Short mmCIF file of C-alpha atoms in Angstrom, two decimals:
data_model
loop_
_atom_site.label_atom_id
_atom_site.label_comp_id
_atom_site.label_asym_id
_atom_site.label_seq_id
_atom_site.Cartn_x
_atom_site.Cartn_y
_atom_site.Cartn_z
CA UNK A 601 -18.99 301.95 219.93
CA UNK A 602 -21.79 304.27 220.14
CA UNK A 603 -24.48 304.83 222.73
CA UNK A 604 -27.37 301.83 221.46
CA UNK A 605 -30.62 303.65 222.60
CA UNK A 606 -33.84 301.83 223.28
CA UNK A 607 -37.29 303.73 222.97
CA UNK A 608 -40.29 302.67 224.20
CA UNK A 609 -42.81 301.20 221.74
CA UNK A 610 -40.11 300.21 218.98
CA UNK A 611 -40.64 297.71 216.78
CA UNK A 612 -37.65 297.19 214.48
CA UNK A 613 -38.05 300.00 211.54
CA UNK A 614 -38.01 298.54 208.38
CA UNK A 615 -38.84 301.61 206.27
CA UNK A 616 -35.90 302.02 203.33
CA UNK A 617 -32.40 302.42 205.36
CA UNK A 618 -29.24 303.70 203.65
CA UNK A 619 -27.06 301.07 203.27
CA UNK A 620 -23.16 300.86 203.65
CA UNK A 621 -21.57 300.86 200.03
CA UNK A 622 -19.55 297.87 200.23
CA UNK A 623 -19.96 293.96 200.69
CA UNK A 624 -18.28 292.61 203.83
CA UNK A 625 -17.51 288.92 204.30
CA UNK A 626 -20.00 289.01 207.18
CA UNK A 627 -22.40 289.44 204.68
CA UNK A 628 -21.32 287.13 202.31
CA UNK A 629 -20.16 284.52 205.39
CA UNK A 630 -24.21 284.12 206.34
CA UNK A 631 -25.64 283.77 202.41
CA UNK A 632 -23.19 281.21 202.05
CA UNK A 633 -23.39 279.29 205.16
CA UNK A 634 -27.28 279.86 205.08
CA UNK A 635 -27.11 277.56 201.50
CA UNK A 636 -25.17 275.16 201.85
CA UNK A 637 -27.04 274.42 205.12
CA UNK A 638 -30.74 274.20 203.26
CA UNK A 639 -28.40 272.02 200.70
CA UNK A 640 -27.69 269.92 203.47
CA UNK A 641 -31.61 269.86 204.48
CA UNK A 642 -30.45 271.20 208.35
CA UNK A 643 -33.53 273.51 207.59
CA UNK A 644 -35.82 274.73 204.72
CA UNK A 645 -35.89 278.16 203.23
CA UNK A 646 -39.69 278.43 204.23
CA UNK A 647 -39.06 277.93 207.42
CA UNK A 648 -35.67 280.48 207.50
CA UNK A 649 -38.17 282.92 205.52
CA UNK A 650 -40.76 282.54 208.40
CA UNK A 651 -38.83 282.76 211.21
CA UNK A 652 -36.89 285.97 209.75
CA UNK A 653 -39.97 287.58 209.12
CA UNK A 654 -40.88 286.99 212.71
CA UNK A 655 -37.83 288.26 214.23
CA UNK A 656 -38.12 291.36 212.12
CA UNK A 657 -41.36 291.72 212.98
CA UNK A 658 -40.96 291.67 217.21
CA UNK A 659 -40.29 294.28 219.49
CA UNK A 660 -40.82 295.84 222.62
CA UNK A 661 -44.05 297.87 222.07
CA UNK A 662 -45.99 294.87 222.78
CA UNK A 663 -44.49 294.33 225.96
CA UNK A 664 -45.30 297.94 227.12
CA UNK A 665 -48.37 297.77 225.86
CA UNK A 666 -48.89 294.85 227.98
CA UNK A 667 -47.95 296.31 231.10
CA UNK A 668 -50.19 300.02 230.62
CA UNK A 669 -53.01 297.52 229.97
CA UNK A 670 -52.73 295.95 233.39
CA UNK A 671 -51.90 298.93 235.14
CA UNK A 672 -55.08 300.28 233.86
CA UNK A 673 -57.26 297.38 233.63
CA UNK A 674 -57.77 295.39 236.99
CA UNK A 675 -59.51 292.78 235.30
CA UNK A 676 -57.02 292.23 232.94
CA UNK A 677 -54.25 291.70 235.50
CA UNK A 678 -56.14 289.47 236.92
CA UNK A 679 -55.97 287.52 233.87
CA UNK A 680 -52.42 287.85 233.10
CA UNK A 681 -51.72 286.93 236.92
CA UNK A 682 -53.70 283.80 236.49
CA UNK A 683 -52.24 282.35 232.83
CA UNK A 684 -49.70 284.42 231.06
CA UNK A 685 -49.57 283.02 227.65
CA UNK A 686 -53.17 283.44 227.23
CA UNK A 687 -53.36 286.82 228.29
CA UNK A 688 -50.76 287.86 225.60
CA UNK A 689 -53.23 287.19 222.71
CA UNK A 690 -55.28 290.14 224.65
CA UNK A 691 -52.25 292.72 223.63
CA UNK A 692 -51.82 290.63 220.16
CA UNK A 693 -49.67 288.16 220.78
CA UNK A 694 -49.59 284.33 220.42
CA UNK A 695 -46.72 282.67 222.04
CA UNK A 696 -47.69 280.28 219.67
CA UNK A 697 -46.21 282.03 216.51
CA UNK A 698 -44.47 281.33 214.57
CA UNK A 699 -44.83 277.50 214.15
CA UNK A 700 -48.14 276.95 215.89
CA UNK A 701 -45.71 275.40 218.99
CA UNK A 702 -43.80 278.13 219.44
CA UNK A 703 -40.25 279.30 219.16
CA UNK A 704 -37.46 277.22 219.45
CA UNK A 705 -38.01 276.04 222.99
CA UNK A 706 -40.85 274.03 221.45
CA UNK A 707 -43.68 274.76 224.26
CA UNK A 708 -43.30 278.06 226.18
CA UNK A 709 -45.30 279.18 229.21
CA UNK A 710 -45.19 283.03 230.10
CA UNK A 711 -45.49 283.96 233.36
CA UNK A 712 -45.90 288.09 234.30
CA UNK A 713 -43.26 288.44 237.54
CA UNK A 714 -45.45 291.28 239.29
CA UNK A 715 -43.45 293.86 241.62
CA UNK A 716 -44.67 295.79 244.90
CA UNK A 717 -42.99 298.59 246.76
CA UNK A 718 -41.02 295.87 248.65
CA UNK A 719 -40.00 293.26 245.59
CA UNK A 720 -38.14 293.82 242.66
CA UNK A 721 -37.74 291.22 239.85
CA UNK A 722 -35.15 291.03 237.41
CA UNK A 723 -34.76 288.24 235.14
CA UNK A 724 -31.77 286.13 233.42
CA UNK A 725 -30.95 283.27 231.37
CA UNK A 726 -27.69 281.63 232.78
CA UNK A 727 -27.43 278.81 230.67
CA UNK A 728 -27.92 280.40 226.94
CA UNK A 729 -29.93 284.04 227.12
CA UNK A 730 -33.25 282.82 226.58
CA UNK A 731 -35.50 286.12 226.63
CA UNK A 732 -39.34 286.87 226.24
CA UNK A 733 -38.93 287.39 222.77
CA UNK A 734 -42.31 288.26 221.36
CA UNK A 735 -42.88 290.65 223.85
CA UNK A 736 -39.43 292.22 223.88
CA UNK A 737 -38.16 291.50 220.51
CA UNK A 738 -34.32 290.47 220.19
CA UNK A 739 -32.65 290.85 223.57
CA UNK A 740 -30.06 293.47 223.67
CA UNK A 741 -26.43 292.09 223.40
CA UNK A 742 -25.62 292.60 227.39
CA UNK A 743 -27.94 290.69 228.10
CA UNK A 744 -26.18 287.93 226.50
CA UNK A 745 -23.05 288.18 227.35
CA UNK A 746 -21.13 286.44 230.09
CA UNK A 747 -20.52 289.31 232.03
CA UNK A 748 -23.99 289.74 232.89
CA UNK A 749 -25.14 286.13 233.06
CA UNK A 750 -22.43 285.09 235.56
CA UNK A 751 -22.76 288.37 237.62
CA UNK A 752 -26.50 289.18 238.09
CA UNK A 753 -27.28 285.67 240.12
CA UNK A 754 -24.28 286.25 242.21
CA UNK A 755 -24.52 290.39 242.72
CA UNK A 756 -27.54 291.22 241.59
CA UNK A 757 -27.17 294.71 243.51
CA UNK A 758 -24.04 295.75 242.07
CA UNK A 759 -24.62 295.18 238.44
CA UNK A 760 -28.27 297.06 238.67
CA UNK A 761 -26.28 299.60 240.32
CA UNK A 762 -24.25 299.67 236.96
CA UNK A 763 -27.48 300.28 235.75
CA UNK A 764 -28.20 302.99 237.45
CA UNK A 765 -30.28 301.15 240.05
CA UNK A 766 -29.58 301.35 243.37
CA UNK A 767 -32.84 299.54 245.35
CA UNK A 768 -32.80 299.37 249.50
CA UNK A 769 -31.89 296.56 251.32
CA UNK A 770 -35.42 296.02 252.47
CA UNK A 771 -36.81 295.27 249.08
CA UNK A 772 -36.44 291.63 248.36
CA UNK A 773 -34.29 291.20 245.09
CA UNK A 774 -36.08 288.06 243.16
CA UNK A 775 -33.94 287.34 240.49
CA UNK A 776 -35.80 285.05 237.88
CA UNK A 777 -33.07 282.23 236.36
CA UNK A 778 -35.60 281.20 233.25
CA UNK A 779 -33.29 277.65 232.49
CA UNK A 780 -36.18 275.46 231.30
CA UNK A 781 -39.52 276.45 229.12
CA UNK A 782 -41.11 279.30 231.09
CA UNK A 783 -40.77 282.87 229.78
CA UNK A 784 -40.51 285.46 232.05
CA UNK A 785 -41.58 289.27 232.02
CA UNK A 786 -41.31 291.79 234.88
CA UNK A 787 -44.55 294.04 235.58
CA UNK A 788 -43.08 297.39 237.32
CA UNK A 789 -44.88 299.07 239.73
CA UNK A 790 -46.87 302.23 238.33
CA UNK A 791 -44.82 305.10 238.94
CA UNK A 792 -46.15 307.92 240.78
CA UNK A 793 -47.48 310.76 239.11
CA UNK A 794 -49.38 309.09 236.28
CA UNK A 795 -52.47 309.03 237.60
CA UNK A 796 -54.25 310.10 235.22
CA UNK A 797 -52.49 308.59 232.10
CA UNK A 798 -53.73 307.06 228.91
CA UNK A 799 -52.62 304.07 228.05
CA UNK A 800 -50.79 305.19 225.54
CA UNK A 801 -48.68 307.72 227.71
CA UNK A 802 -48.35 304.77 229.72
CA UNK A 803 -46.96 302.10 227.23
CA UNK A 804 -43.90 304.78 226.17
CA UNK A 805 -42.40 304.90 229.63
CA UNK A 806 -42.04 300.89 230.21
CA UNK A 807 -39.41 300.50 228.39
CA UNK A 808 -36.99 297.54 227.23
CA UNK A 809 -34.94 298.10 230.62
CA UNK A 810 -37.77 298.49 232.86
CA UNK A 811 -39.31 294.65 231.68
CA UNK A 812 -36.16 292.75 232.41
CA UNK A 813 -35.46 294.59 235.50
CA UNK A 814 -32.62 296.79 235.25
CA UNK A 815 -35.15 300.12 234.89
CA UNK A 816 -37.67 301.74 236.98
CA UNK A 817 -40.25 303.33 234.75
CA UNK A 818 -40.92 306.99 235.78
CA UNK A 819 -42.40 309.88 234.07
CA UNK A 820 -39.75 311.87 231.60
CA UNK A 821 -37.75 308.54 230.98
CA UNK A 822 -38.95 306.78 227.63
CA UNK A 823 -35.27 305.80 226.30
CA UNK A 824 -32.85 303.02 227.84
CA UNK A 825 -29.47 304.93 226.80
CA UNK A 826 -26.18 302.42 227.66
CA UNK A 827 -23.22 304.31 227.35
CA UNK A 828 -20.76 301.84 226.58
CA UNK A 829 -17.97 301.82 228.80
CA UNK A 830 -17.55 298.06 229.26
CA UNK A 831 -14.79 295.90 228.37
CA UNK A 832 -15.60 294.01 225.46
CA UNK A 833 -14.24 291.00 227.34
CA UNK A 834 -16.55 289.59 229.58
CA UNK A 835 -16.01 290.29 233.08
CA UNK A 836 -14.40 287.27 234.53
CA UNK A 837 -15.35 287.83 238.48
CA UNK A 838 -13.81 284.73 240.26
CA UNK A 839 -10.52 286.23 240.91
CA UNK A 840 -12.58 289.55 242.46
CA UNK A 841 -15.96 288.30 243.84
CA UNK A 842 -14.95 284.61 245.01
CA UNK A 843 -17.09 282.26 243.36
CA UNK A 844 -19.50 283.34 240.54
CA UNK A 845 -22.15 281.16 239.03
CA UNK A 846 -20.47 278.42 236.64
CA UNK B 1371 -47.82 269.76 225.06
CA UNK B 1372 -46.43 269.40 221.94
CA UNK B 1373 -49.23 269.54 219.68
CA UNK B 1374 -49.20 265.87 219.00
CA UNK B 1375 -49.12 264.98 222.77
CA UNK B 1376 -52.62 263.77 224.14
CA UNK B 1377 -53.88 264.03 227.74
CA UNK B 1378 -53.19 260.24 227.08
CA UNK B 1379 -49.47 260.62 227.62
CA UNK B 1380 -48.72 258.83 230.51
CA UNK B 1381 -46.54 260.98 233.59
CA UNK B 1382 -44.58 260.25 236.10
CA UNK B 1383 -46.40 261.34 239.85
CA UNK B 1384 -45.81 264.88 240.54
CA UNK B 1385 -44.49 264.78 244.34
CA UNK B 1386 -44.73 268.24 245.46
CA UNK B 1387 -47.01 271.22 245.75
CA UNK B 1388 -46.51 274.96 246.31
CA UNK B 1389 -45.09 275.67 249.74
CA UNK B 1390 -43.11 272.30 249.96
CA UNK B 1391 -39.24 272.22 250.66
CA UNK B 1392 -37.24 270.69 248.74
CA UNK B 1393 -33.69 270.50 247.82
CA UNK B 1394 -32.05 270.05 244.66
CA UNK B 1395 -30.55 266.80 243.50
CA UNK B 1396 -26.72 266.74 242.40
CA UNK B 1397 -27.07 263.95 239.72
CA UNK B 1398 -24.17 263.27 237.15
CA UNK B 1399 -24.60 265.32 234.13
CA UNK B 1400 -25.19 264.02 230.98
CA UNK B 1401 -23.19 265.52 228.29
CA UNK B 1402 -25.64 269.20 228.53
CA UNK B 1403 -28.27 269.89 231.57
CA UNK B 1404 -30.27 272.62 232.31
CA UNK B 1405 -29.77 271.95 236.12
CA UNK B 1406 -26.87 275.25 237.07
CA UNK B 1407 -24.18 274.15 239.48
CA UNK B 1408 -24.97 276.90 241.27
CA UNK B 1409 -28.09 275.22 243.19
CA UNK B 1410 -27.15 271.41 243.21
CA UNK B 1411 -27.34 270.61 246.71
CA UNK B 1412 -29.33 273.69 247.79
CA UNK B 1413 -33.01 273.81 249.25
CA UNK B 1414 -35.40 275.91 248.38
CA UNK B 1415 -39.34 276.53 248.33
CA UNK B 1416 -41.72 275.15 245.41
CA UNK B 1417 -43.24 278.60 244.37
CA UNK B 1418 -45.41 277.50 241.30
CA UNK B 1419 -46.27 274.54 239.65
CA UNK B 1420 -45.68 275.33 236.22
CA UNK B 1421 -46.42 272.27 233.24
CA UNK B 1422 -45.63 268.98 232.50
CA UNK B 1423 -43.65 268.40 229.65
CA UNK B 1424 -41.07 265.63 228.74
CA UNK B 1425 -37.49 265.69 229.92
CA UNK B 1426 -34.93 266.20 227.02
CA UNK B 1427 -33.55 263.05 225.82
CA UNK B 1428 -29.82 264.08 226.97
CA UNK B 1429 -31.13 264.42 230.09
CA UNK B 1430 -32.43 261.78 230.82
CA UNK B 1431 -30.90 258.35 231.26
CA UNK B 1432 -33.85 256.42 231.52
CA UNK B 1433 -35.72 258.58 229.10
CA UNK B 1434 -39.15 256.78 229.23
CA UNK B 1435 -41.27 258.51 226.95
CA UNK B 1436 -43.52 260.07 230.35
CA UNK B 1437 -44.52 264.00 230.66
CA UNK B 1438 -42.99 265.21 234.33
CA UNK B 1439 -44.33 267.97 236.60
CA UNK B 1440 -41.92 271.50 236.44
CA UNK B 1441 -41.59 273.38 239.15
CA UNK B 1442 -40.37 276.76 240.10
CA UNK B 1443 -38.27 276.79 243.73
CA UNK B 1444 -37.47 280.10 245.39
CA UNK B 1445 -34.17 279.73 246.90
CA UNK B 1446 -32.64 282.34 249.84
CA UNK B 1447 -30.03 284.01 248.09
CA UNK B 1448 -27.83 283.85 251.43
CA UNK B 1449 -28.63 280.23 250.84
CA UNK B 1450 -26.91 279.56 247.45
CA UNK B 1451 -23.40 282.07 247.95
CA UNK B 1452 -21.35 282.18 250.24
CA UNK B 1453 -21.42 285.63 252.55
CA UNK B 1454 -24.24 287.56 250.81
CA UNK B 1455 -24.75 290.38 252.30
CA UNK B 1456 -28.75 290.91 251.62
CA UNK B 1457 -30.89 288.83 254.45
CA UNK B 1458 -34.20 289.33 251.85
CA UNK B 1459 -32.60 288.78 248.09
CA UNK B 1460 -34.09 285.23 246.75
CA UNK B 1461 -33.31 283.34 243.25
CA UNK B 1462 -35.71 281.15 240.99
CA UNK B 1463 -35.66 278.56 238.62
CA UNK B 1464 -37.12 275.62 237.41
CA UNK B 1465 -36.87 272.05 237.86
CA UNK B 1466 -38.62 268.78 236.61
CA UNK B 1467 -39.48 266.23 239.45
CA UNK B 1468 -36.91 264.13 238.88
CA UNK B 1469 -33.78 267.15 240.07
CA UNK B 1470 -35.69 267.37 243.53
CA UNK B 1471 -35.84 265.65 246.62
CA UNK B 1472 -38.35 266.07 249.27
CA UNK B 1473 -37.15 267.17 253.03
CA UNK B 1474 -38.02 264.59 255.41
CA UNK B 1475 -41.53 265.68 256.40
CA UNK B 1476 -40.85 267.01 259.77
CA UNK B 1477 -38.95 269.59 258.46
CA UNK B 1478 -41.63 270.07 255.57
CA UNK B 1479 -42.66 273.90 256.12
CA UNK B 1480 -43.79 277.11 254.33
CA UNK B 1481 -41.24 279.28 254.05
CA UNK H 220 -22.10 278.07 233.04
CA UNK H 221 -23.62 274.64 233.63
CA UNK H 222 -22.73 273.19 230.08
CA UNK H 223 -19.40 272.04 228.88
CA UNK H 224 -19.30 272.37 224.85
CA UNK H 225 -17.49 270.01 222.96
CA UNK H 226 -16.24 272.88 220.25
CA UNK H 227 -13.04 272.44 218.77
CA UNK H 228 -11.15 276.19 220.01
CA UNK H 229 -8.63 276.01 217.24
CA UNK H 230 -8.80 278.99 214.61
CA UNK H 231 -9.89 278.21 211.32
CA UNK H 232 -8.13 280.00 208.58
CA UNK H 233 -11.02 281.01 206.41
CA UNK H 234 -12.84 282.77 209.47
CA UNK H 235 -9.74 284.14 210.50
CA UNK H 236 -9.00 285.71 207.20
CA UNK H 237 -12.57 287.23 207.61
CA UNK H 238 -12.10 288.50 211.24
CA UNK H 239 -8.69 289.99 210.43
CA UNK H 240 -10.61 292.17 208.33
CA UNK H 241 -12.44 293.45 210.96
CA UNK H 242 -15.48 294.87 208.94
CA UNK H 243 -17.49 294.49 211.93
CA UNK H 244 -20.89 296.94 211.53
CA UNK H 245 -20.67 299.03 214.49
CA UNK H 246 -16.94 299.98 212.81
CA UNK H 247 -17.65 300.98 209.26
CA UNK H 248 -21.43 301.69 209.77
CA UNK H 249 -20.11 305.41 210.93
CA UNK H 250 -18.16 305.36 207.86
CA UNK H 251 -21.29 306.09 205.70
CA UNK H 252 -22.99 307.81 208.21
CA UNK H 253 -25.44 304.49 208.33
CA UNK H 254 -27.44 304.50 211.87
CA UNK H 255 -29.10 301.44 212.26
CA UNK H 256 -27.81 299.88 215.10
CA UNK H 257 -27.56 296.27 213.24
CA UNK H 258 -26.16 295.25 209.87
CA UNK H 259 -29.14 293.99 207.70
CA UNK H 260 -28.35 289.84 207.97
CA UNK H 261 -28.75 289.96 211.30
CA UNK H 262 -32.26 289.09 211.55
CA UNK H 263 -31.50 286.27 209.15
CA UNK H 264 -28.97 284.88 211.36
CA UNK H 265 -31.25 284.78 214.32
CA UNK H 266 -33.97 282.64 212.34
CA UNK H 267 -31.06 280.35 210.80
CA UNK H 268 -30.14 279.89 214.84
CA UNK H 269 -33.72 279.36 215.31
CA UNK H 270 -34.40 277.01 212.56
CA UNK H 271 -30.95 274.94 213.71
CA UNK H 272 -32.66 274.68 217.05
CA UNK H 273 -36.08 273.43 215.44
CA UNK H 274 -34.56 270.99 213.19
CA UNK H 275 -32.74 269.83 216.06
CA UNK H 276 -29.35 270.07 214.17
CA UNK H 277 -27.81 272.66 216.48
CA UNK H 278 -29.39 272.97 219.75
CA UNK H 279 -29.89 276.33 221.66
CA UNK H 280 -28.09 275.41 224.45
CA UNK H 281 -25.01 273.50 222.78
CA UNK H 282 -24.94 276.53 220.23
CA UNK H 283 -25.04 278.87 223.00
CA UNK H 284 -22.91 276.97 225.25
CA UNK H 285 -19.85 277.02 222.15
CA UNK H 286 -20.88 280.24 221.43
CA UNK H 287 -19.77 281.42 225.57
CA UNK H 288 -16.36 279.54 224.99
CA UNK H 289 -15.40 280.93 221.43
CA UNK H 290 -16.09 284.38 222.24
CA UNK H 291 -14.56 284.52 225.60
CA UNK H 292 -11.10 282.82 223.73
CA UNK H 293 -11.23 283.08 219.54
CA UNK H 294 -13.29 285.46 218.96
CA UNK H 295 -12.90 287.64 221.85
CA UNK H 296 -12.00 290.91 220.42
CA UNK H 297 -15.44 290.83 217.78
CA UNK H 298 -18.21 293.08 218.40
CA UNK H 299 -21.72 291.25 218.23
CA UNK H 300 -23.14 290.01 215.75
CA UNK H 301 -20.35 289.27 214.04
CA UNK H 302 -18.89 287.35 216.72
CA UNK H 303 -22.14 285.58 216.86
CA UNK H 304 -22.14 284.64 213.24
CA UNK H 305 -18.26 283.53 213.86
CA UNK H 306 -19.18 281.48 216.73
CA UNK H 307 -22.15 279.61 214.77
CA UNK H 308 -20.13 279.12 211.52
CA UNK H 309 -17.11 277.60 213.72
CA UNK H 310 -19.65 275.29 215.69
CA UNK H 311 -20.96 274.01 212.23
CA UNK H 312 -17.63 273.46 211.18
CA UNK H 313 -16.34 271.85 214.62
CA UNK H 314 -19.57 269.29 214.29
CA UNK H 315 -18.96 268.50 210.37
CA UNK H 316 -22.22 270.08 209.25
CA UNK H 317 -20.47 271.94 206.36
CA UNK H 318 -16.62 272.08 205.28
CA UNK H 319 -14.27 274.72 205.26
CA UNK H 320 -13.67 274.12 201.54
CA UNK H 321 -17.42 274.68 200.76
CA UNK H 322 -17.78 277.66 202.42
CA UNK H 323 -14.86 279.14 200.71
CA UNK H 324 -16.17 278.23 197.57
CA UNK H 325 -19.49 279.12 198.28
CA UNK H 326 -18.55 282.34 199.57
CA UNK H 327 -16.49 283.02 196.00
CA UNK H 328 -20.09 282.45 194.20
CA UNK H 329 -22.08 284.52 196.59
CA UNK H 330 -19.58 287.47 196.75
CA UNK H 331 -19.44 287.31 192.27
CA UNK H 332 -23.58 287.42 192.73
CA UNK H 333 -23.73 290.24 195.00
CA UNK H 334 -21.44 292.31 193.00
CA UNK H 335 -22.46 291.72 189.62
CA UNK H 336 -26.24 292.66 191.22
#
């Protein structure tokens, strides 16, 4: 597999792509399955058509442009300390969309995990994967898998080190478990050296990485690059870290 | 809320408040739960109060129709594995009323 | 995890016949020199997840839950999404929502559509 790469401030690109000359059954499996299950009234096609149109449509650029706004805007991180979801419509977004209750955890609360100098957030889902999604857009495919899942609540340190982040043992871990309605978002602290940034310049280092957890934003760094070198198995730790979360 | 919900929806008393400890009830699952195994027995802090909301029916075995308070506990990680190694790590999630049980008061302390 | 699924883990020839294939994107994506990370249905099988969750005929978490066991044990060897849209189509059929027979057939139309487009 190739390196997937991240950049700050993407929104899924939906200019004209090329497209791979041939028909695969993947393609034809999800028409097919798609119609007979509108046949079989499990959903309608407006609501398939809306809620594609709202996946294509999220991303992460909201997200960063959530978190340059509060470190530049006092005021405004007061808000978004105080009531999450309400503070979104500020940077554009209703956690209300696309149904007027929300996604498909019915009523969702957002709540911004702030960071100092001494604690780190990262957030999971255990249970399913459930992810920030109109801040982030679609969650990246580690994050949904098994191996990270099981492993983060149990060894948080070592599987940010696989990241790339290596954090002292002073600095309280807080790893967020988001297993009922809230929606969870990590606000890094403002690198050094930006000072004197524009928003803007701000919004294109917080990347993907950097709002779940596994990232520190810094100047230079506006990609989250994964080389894949991961089994495609899911790691099953119990035979090498003892007991792993079930 | 569920847009259909009124402030008339009747709740079940919310027991705790930020700061309480509590510790997490081990209750037979229903068929799916959003309670991990990982914390059943564990206590932990109340960090937020979050919403009230209705339990999911397969939840609940006396589903009664009543909005519940949700909570998010802080747990010490050394306090849900065995043998980690960081004295400062800590884990949250969520919980309606009904998963938690109040320490006996005396022992009823900020964390 | 802290969900037991109910999924039946036996293989089901037609989706076997389809993973055998293995015309997963991230394998013949290269092949036309095609970047995008993500084969063009994918965002239409996220909404059909979501709308199965709305409708209340597959739940997140039950989806999600088969979805853990299927690719850790059937479907283990399938790059996402495809394992994804594996692991839905075999919940559907596990539950009874549609038939194996129906799919097959409605596969044959859609397929004849697409490539007389």
């Amino acid at each position: 597999m190739a390196d997937k790469h991240s950049h700050a401030g993407d929104d899924h690109d939906h200019k004209a792509a090329p497209m791979v000359e041939e028909i695969t059954d993947y393609e034809v499996l999800e028409i097919a399955v798609r119609e007979l299950a509108i046949e079989h009234g499990l959903f309608t096609t407006e609501d398939h058509r809306k809620f594609t149109e709202w996946a294509e449509s999220i991303g992460p650029a909201a997200g960063s442009r959530l978190v340059a706004k509060a470190w530049t805007d006092p005021a405004f991180k007061a808000r978004l300390l105080k009531d999450g979801t309400e503070a979104c419509k500020e940077v554009g977004v209703d956690w209300a969309e696309p149904t007027g209750v929300g996604t498909p955890s019915d009523y969702t609360n957002f709540r911004i995990l702030e960071d100092t100098p001494t604690l780190h957030h990262v957030i999971v889902c255990t249970l399913c994967s459930c992810y920030p999604r109109p801040l982030l857009g679609m969650s990246p495919e580690w994050y949904r898998s098994t191996n990270y899942r099981r492993r983060l609540v149990r060894w948080p340190r070592e599987v940010l080190a696989e990241f790339g982040l290596i954090l002292p043992p002073e600095v309280e871990i807080r790893i967020e478990d988001s297993n009922q309605k809230c929606r969870f978002m990590v606000l890094p602290v403002r690198p050094q050296g930006t000072e004197k940034w524009t928003e803007q310049q701000l919004a294109a280092i917080v990347t993907r990485d950097c709002m779940i957890g596994v990232a520190l934003p810094r100047p230079g760094r506006t990609a989250d690059v994964h080389p894949v070198h991961e089994a495609r198995r899911p790691v099953h730790s119990a035979s090498e870290h003892g007991k792993a979360a079930e | 809320m569920k847009k259909n919900e009124t402030l008339r929806t009747p709740s079940t008393p919310s027991r705790f408040k930020v700061g309480d400890r509590v510790q997490v009830r081990d209750m037979p699952n229903m068929f799916y739960t959003r309670t991990q195994n990982y914390v059943r027995g564990v206590t932990g802090t109340i960090a937020a109060c979050t919403y009230k909301d209705l339990i999911p029916e397969d939840e609940a075995f006396n589903y009664d129709g009543r909005l519940e308070q949700y909570y998010i506990i802080r747990f010490r990680q050394k306090d849900l594995w065995e043998e980690y190694p960081f004295d400062n790590d800590t884990l949250q999630t969520e919980f309606p009323d009904r998963w938690l049980d109040p320490l006996e008061t005396g022992q009823n302390r900020k964390k | 995890m802290s969900v037991r699924s109910d999924v039946d883990l036996g293989r089901i020839a037609l989706l076997e016949a389809i993973r055998r294939e293995g015309k997963e994107w991230d394998v013949i994506a290269p092949r036309y020199g095609v970047t995008n990370p993500d084969p063009p249905w994918r965002t239409s099988l996220v909404a059909m997840c979501d709308c199965l969750a709305v409708s209340g005929a597959l739940p997140a978490l039950e989806r999600r839950s088969a979805e853990d066991e299927l690719t850790k044990s059937v479907y283990g060897e399938v790059s996402a999404p495809e394992s994804e849209l594996l692991a839905l189509v075999h919940t559907m059929l596990s539950r009874g929502l549609v038939t194996e027979g129906d799919l097959a057939s409605r596969m044959r139309t859609v397929r004849s559509r697409l490539e007389a487009a």
